């Protein structure tokens, strides 16, 4: 199975900070990686698909990038509503696998 | 507007069965693969199963193979998850999701609690 390693597991940052979350794949998955924002009591919200594409309705301060087997979700200027757990998902092959998540808090 | 509405959750004893349903609307259901994703209490997201747009192919995570069955009724735009031989570790919120570029739409989720 493909393992996705997310780092850090948790972090806190200040409003307006630039924040980058990382997801490393144990095998090649091309660009078949997506990112989700998950808040308590709500379903996960798609943020990025195919590694770099912004999902519908997602603010432009979010972006996705790839360098080899390392994938990043970047928030250019952190806002209070961005507090959540962020998960990456590989959908290149079955079984589909999620990373363990990064908990992002505001200082 | 795409909507996915799950139903059928609740409390069930270990070893018993439960069937979840997901009513879809706002898109052409039979054009899309569909999936179930779960989240156990205080744990991360886990993919459970996927079914192809026409129902001809199904995929499962190892821990549910032989116990869970994903199916669909395209005439009713409804997705199902039949869960048999339930275990305490199956306790989770189960989400129905449209499987496009990962999962592009999600239902609100339904809680399944397996306990005696």
mmCIF file of C-alpha atoms in Angstrom:
data_model
loop_
_atom_site.group_PDB
_atom_site.id
_atom_site.type_symbol
_atom_site.label_atom_id
_atom_site.label_comp_id
_atom_site.label_asym_id
_atom_site.label_seq_id
_atom_site.Cartn_x
_atom_site.Cartn_y
_atom_site.Cartn_z
ATOM 1 C CA UNK A 1 0.000 0.000 0.000
ATOM 2 C CA UNK A 2 1.102 3.561 -0.657
ATOM 3 C CA UNK A 3 1.963 5.449 2.516
ATOM 4 C CA UNK A 4 1.491 9.195 2.758
ATOM 5 C CA UNK A 5 3.498 10.934 5.461
ATOM 6 C CA UNK A 6 2.230 14.343 6.477
ATOM 7 C CA UNK A 7 4.347 16.873 8.319
ATOM 8 C CA UNK A 8 4.151 18.480 10.690
ATOM 9 C CA UNK A 9 1.475 16.595 12.612
ATOM 10 C CA UNK A 10 0.424 19.882 14.178
ATOM 11 C CA UNK A 11 1.427 23.487 14.023
ATOM 12 C CA UNK A 12 0.338 26.927 15.068
ATOM 13 C CA UNK A 13 0.931 30.128 13.159
ATOM 14 C CA UNK A 14 -0.090 33.763 13.313
ATOM 15 C CA UNK A 15 -2.682 35.522 11.210
ATOM 16 C CA UNK A 16 -1.129 36.644 7.950
ATOM 17 C CA UNK A 17 1.688 34.056 8.058
ATOM 18 C CA UNK A 18 2.640 31.986 5.032
ATOM 19 C CA UNK A 19 2.115 28.325 5.938
ATOM 20 C CA UNK A 20 3.189 25.179 4.096
ATOM 21 C CA UNK A 21 2.010 21.663 4.866
ATOM 22 C CA UNK A 22 3.813 18.677 3.385
ATOM 23 C CA UNK A 23 2.746 15.222 2.234
ATOM 24 C CA UNK A 24 5.373 12.708 1.140
ATOM 25 C CA UNK A 25 4.449 9.604 -0.831
ATOM 26 C CA UNK A 26 6.215 6.258 -0.381
ATOM 27 C CA UNK A 27 5.770 5.491 -4.091
ATOM 28 C CA UNK A 28 5.309 7.400 -7.287
ATOM 29 C CA UNK A 29 1.749 8.639 -7.673
ATOM 30 C CA UNK A 30 2.230 11.254 -10.340
ATOM 31 C CA UNK A 31 -0.116 14.143 -9.674
ATOM 32 C CA UNK A 32 -2.909 11.942 -8.281
ATOM 33 C CA UNK A 33 -3.002 13.699 -4.941
ATOM 34 C CA UNK A 34 -5.691 15.858 -3.397
ATOM 35 C CA UNK A 35 -5.979 17.918 -0.219
ATOM 36 C CA UNK A 36 -8.946 18.259 2.169
ATOM 37 C CA UNK A 37 -9.782 20.687 4.958
ATOM 38 C CA UNK A 38 -11.690 19.085 7.827
ATOM 39 C CA UNK A 39 -13.430 20.966 10.597
ATOM 40 C CA UNK A 40 -15.280 19.329 13.539
ATOM 41 C CA UNK A 41 -18.849 18.335 12.784
ATOM 42 C CA UNK A 42 -18.541 19.012 9.059
ATOM 43 C CA UNK A 43 -17.615 16.841 6.083
ATOM 44 C CA UNK A 44 -14.151 17.234 4.601
ATOM 45 C CA UNK A 45 -13.879 20.035 2.068
ATOM 46 C CA UNK A 46 -11.862 19.502 -1.107
ATOM 47 C CA UNK A 47 -9.138 22.137 -1.461
ATOM 48 C CA UNK A 48 -6.724 20.925 -4.159
ATOM 49 C CA UNK A 49 -6.957 18.147 -6.739
ATOM 50 C CA UNK A 50 -4.433 16.682 -9.150
ATOM 51 C CA UNK A 51 -1.702 18.127 -6.931
ATOM 52 C CA UNK A 52 -1.958 21.726 -8.083
ATOM 53 C CA UNK A 53 -5.545 22.505 -9.086
ATOM 54 C CA UNK A 54 -7.718 24.668 -6.840
ATOM 55 C CA UNK A 55 -11.125 23.134 -6.111
ATOM 56 C CA UNK A 56 -14.270 25.155 -6.768
ATOM 57 C CA UNK A 57 -14.883 27.958 -4.298
ATOM 58 C CA UNK A 58 -11.524 27.667 -2.556
ATOM 59 C CA UNK A 59 -9.846 31.020 -1.837
ATOM 60 C CA UNK A 60 -6.845 31.888 -3.977
ATOM 61 C CA UNK A 61 -4.591 32.103 -0.900
ATOM 62 C CA UNK A 62 -4.468 28.289 -1.065
ATOM 63 C CA UNK A 63 -2.176 26.584 -3.553
ATOM 64 C CA UNK A 64 -0.738 23.131 -4.192
ATOM 65 C CA UNK A 65 2.647 22.123 -5.518
ATOM 66 C CA UNK A 66 4.754 19.056 -6.170
ATOM 67 C CA UNK A 67 8.458 18.306 -6.105
ATOM 68 C CA UNK A 68 9.123 14.669 -6.903
ATOM 69 C CA UNK A 69 7.310 12.621 -4.286
ATOM 70 C CA UNK A 70 6.804 15.626 -2.003
ATOM 71 C CA UNK A 71 3.545 17.517 -2.191
ATOM 72 C CA UNK A 72 2.726 20.784 -0.460
ATOM 73 C CA UNK A 73 -0.345 22.756 0.446
ATOM 74 C CA UNK A 74 0.490 26.420 0.971
ATOM 75 C CA UNK A 75 -1.602 29.175 2.494
ATOM 76 C CA UNK A 76 -0.127 32.506 1.453
ATOM 77 C CA UNK A 77 -1.698 34.565 4.238
ATOM 78 C CA UNK A 78 -3.278 32.666 7.120
ATOM 79 C CA UNK A 79 -6.798 33.629 8.170
ATOM 80 C CA UNK A 80 -8.683 32.585 11.303
ATOM 81 C CA UNK A 81 -11.123 30.418 9.331
ATOM 82 C CA UNK A 82 -8.226 28.263 8.119
ATOM 83 C CA UNK A 83 -8.018 26.512 11.504
ATOM 84 C CA UNK A 84 -8.665 22.836 10.683
ATOM 85 C CA UNK A 85 -7.071 19.467 10.101
ATOM 86 C CA UNK A 86 -5.701 19.061 6.588
ATOM 87 C CA UNK A 87 -5.429 15.647 4.927
ATOM 88 C CA UNK A 88 -3.804 14.535 1.714
ATOM 89 C CA UNK A 89 -5.150 11.620 -0.320
ATOM 90 C CA UNK A 90 -3.524 9.578 -3.056
ATOM 91 C CA UNK A 91 -5.903 8.277 -5.692
ATOM 92 C CA UNK A 92 -3.370 6.774 -8.041
ATOM 93 C CA UNK A 93 -4.021 3.200 -7.018
ATOM 94 C CA UNK A 94 -6.124 1.066 -4.690
ATOM 95 C CA UNK A 95 -6.257 0.957 -1.775
ATOM 96 C CA UNK A 96 -6.697 4.709 -1.721
ATOM 97 C CA UNK A 97 -4.847 6.144 1.253
ATOM 98 C CA UNK A 98 -4.983 9.324 3.296
ATOM 99 C CA UNK A 99 -2.173 10.904 5.222
ATOM 100 C CA UNK A 100 -2.558 11.095 8.987
ATOM 101 C CA UNK A 101 -3.355 14.806 8.867
ATOM 102 C CA UNK A 102 -1.857 18.119 9.947
ATOM 103 C CA UNK A 103 -3.684 20.059 12.642
ATOM 104 C CA UNK A 104 -3.360 23.769 11.957
ATOM 105 C CA UNK A 105 -4.116 26.273 14.701
ATOM 106 C CA UNK A 106 -3.897 30.010 15.010
ATOM 107 C CA UNK A 107 -1.503 31.445 17.612
ATOM 108 C CA UNK B 1 -26.573 21.773 -6.618
ATOM 109 C CA UNK B 2 -24.907 18.465 -5.831
ATOM 110 C CA UNK B 3 -26.318 16.827 -2.713
ATOM 111 C CA UNK B 4 -25.405 13.558 -1.027
ATOM 112 C CA UNK B 5 -27.586 12.531 1.904
ATOM 113 C CA UNK B 6 -26.680 9.490 3.979
ATOM 114 C CA UNK B 7 -29.083 7.490 6.113
ATOM 115 C CA UNK B 8 -29.245 4.239 8.004
ATOM 116 C CA UNK B 9 -26.722 4.701 10.793
ATOM 117 C CA UNK B 10 -27.170 4.095 14.495
ATOM 118 C CA UNK B 11 -26.291 1.636 17.240
ATOM 119 C CA UNK B 12 -25.756 -2.017 16.343
ATOM 120 C CA UNK B 13 -24.421 -4.991 18.278
ATOM 121 C CA UNK B 14 -21.155 -6.684 17.332
ATOM 122 C CA UNK B 15 -21.651 -9.399 14.750
ATOM 123 C CA UNK B 16 -24.862 -7.875 13.416
ATOM 124 C CA UNK B 17 -25.521 -6.090 10.118
ATOM 125 C CA UNK B 18 -26.403 -2.590 9.022
ATOM 126 C CA UNK B 19 -27.071 -1.019 5.637
ATOM 127 C CA UNK B 20 -26.240 2.581 4.816
ATOM 128 C CA UNK B 21 -27.827 4.500 1.966
ATOM 129 C CA UNK B 22 -26.766 7.667 0.184
ATOM 130 C CA UNK B 23 -29.295 9.543 -1.930
ATOM 131 C CA UNK B 24 -27.657 11.620 -4.642
ATOM 132 C CA UNK B 25 -29.088 14.574 -6.530
ATOM 133 C CA UNK B 26 -27.948 17.520 -8.611
ATOM 134 C CA UNK B 27 -25.762 15.539 -11.023
ATOM 135 C CA UNK B 28 -25.960 12.609 -13.422
ATOM 136 C CA UNK B 29 -25.377 9.826 -10.897
ATOM 137 C CA UNK B 30 -24.582 7.101 -13.415
ATOM 138 C CA UNK B 31 -21.677 9.108 -14.842
ATOM 139 C CA UNK B 32 -19.584 8.933 -11.660
ATOM 140 C CA UNK B 33 -17.787 6.420 -9.507
ATOM 141 C CA UNK B 34 -18.904 6.666 -5.888
ATOM 142 C CA UNK B 35 -17.241 5.839 -2.593
ATOM 143 C CA UNK B 36 -17.539 5.506 1.161
ATOM 144 C CA UNK B 37 -14.996 7.095 3.496
ATOM 145 C CA UNK B 38 -15.014 6.799 7.268
ATOM 146 C CA UNK B 39 -13.554 8.453 10.322
ATOM 147 C CA UNK B 40 -13.373 6.591 13.620
ATOM 148 C CA UNK B 41 -13.599 8.696 16.799
ATOM 149 C CA UNK B 42 -10.429 10.747 17.287
ATOM 150 C CA UNK B 43 -8.841 9.141 14.230
ATOM 151 C CA UNK B 44 -8.095 10.244 10.678
ATOM 152 C CA UNK B 45 -9.957 9.689 7.445
ATOM 153 C CA UNK B 46 -9.973 6.207 5.896
ATOM 154 C CA UNK B 47 -11.169 5.141 2.481
ATOM 155 C CA UNK B 48 -13.601 2.204 2.755
ATOM 156 C CA UNK B 49 -14.810 1.234 -0.716
ATOM 157 C CA UNK B 50 -15.395 2.498 -4.252
ATOM 158 C CA UNK B 51 -17.822 1.385 -6.948
ATOM 159 C CA UNK B 52 -17.530 2.228 -10.626
ATOM 160 C CA UNK B 53 -20.135 4.350 -12.400
ATOM 161 C CA UNK B 54 -21.928 1.298 -13.795
ATOM 162 C CA UNK B 55 -21.449 -0.972 -10.790
ATOM 163 C CA UNK B 56 -19.236 -3.374 -12.692
ATOM 164 C CA UNK B 57 -16.167 -2.848 -10.511
ATOM 165 C CA UNK B 58 -15.789 -2.583 -6.745
ATOM 166 C CA UNK B 59 -12.769 -1.978 -4.522
ATOM 167 C CA UNK B 60 -12.398 -2.386 -0.752
ATOM 168 C CA UNK B 61 -9.874 -1.736 1.970
ATOM 169 C CA UNK B 62 -8.521 -4.990 3.380
ATOM 170 C CA UNK B 63 -10.175 -4.649 6.792
ATOM 171 C CA UNK B 64 -13.688 -4.742 5.296
ATOM 172 C CA UNK B 65 -13.212 -7.222 2.426
ATOM 173 C CA UNK B 66 -15.669 -10.077 2.744
ATOM 174 C CA UNK B 67 -17.769 -8.169 5.320
ATOM 175 C CA UNK B 68 -18.868 -4.982 3.529
ATOM 176 C CA UNK B 69 -20.540 -4.716 0.130
ATOM 177 C CA UNK B 70 -20.809 -1.493 -1.829
ATOM 178 C CA UNK B 71 -23.581 -1.305 -4.430
ATOM 179 C CA UNK B 72 -25.643 1.219 -6.321
ATOM 180 C CA UNK B 73 -29.023 1.649 -7.954
ATOM 181 C CA UNK B 74 -28.572 4.089 -10.808
ATOM 182 C CA UNK B 75 -32.312 4.236 -11.462
ATOM 183 C CA UNK B 76 -32.758 5.572 -7.931
ATOM 184 C CA UNK B 77 -29.498 7.589 -7.816
ATOM 185 C CA UNK B 78 -28.656 5.823 -4.599
ATOM 186 C CA UNK B 79 -25.442 4.349 -3.209
ATOM 187 C CA UNK B 80 -25.404 1.631 -0.549
ATOM 188 C CA UNK B 81 -23.031 0.062 1.921
ATOM 189 C CA UNK B 82 -24.076 -3.287 3.368
ATOM 190 C CA UNK B 83 -22.049 -3.926 6.500
ATOM 191 C CA UNK B 84 -22.075 -7.459 7.909
ATOM 192 C CA UNK B 85 -20.246 -9.068 10.843
ATOM 193 C CA UNK B 86 -19.724 -5.658 12.366
ATOM 194 C CA UNK B 87 -16.913 -5.150 14.844
ATOM 195 C CA UNK B 88 -16.305 -2.498 17.468
ATOM 196 C CA UNK B 89 -13.497 -1.107 15.300
ATOM 197 C CA UNK B 90 -16.068 -0.321 12.580
ATOM 198 C CA UNK B 91 -17.473 2.404 14.836
ATOM 199 C CA UNK B 92 -17.104 5.589 12.815
ATOM 200 C CA UNK B 93 -18.776 8.354 10.901
ATOM 201 C CA UNK B 94 -19.335 7.127 7.358
ATOM 202 C CA UNK B 95 -19.320 9.611 4.490
ATOM 203 C CA UNK B 96 -20.661 9.058 1.018
ATOM 204 C CA UNK B 97 -18.518 10.790 -1.602
ATOM 205 C CA UNK B 98 -18.446 11.338 -5.327
ATOM 206 C CA UNK B 99 -15.197 9.879 -6.592
ATOM 207 C CA UNK B 100 -13.835 12.399 -9.087
ATOM 208 C CA UNK B 101 -10.209 13.555 -8.772
ATOM 209 C CA UNK B 102 -10.198 12.083 -5.319
ATOM 210 C CA UNK B 103 -13.504 12.974 -3.716
ATOM 211 C CA UNK B 104 -15.067 16.188 -4.978
ATOM 212 C CA UNK B 105 -18.386 16.112 -3.103
ATOM 213 C CA UNK B 106 -19.168 14.656 0.328
ATOM 214 C CA UNK B 107 -22.302 13.951 2.301
ATOM 215 C CA UNK B 108 -22.745 15.171 5.863
ATOM 216 C CA UNK B 109 -21.938 11.748 7.233
ATOM 217 C CA UNK B 110 -23.786 9.186 9.319
ATOM 218 C CA UNK B 111 -22.623 7.717 12.614
ATOM 219 C CA UNK B 112 -22.369 3.968 13.100
ATOM 220 C CA UNK B 113 -21.732 2.705 16.619
ATOM 221 C CA UNK B 114 -20.955 -0.977 17.125
ATOM 222 C CA UNK B 115 -21.421 -1.861 20.768
ATOM 223 C CA UNK B 116 -23.205 -4.350 22.975
#
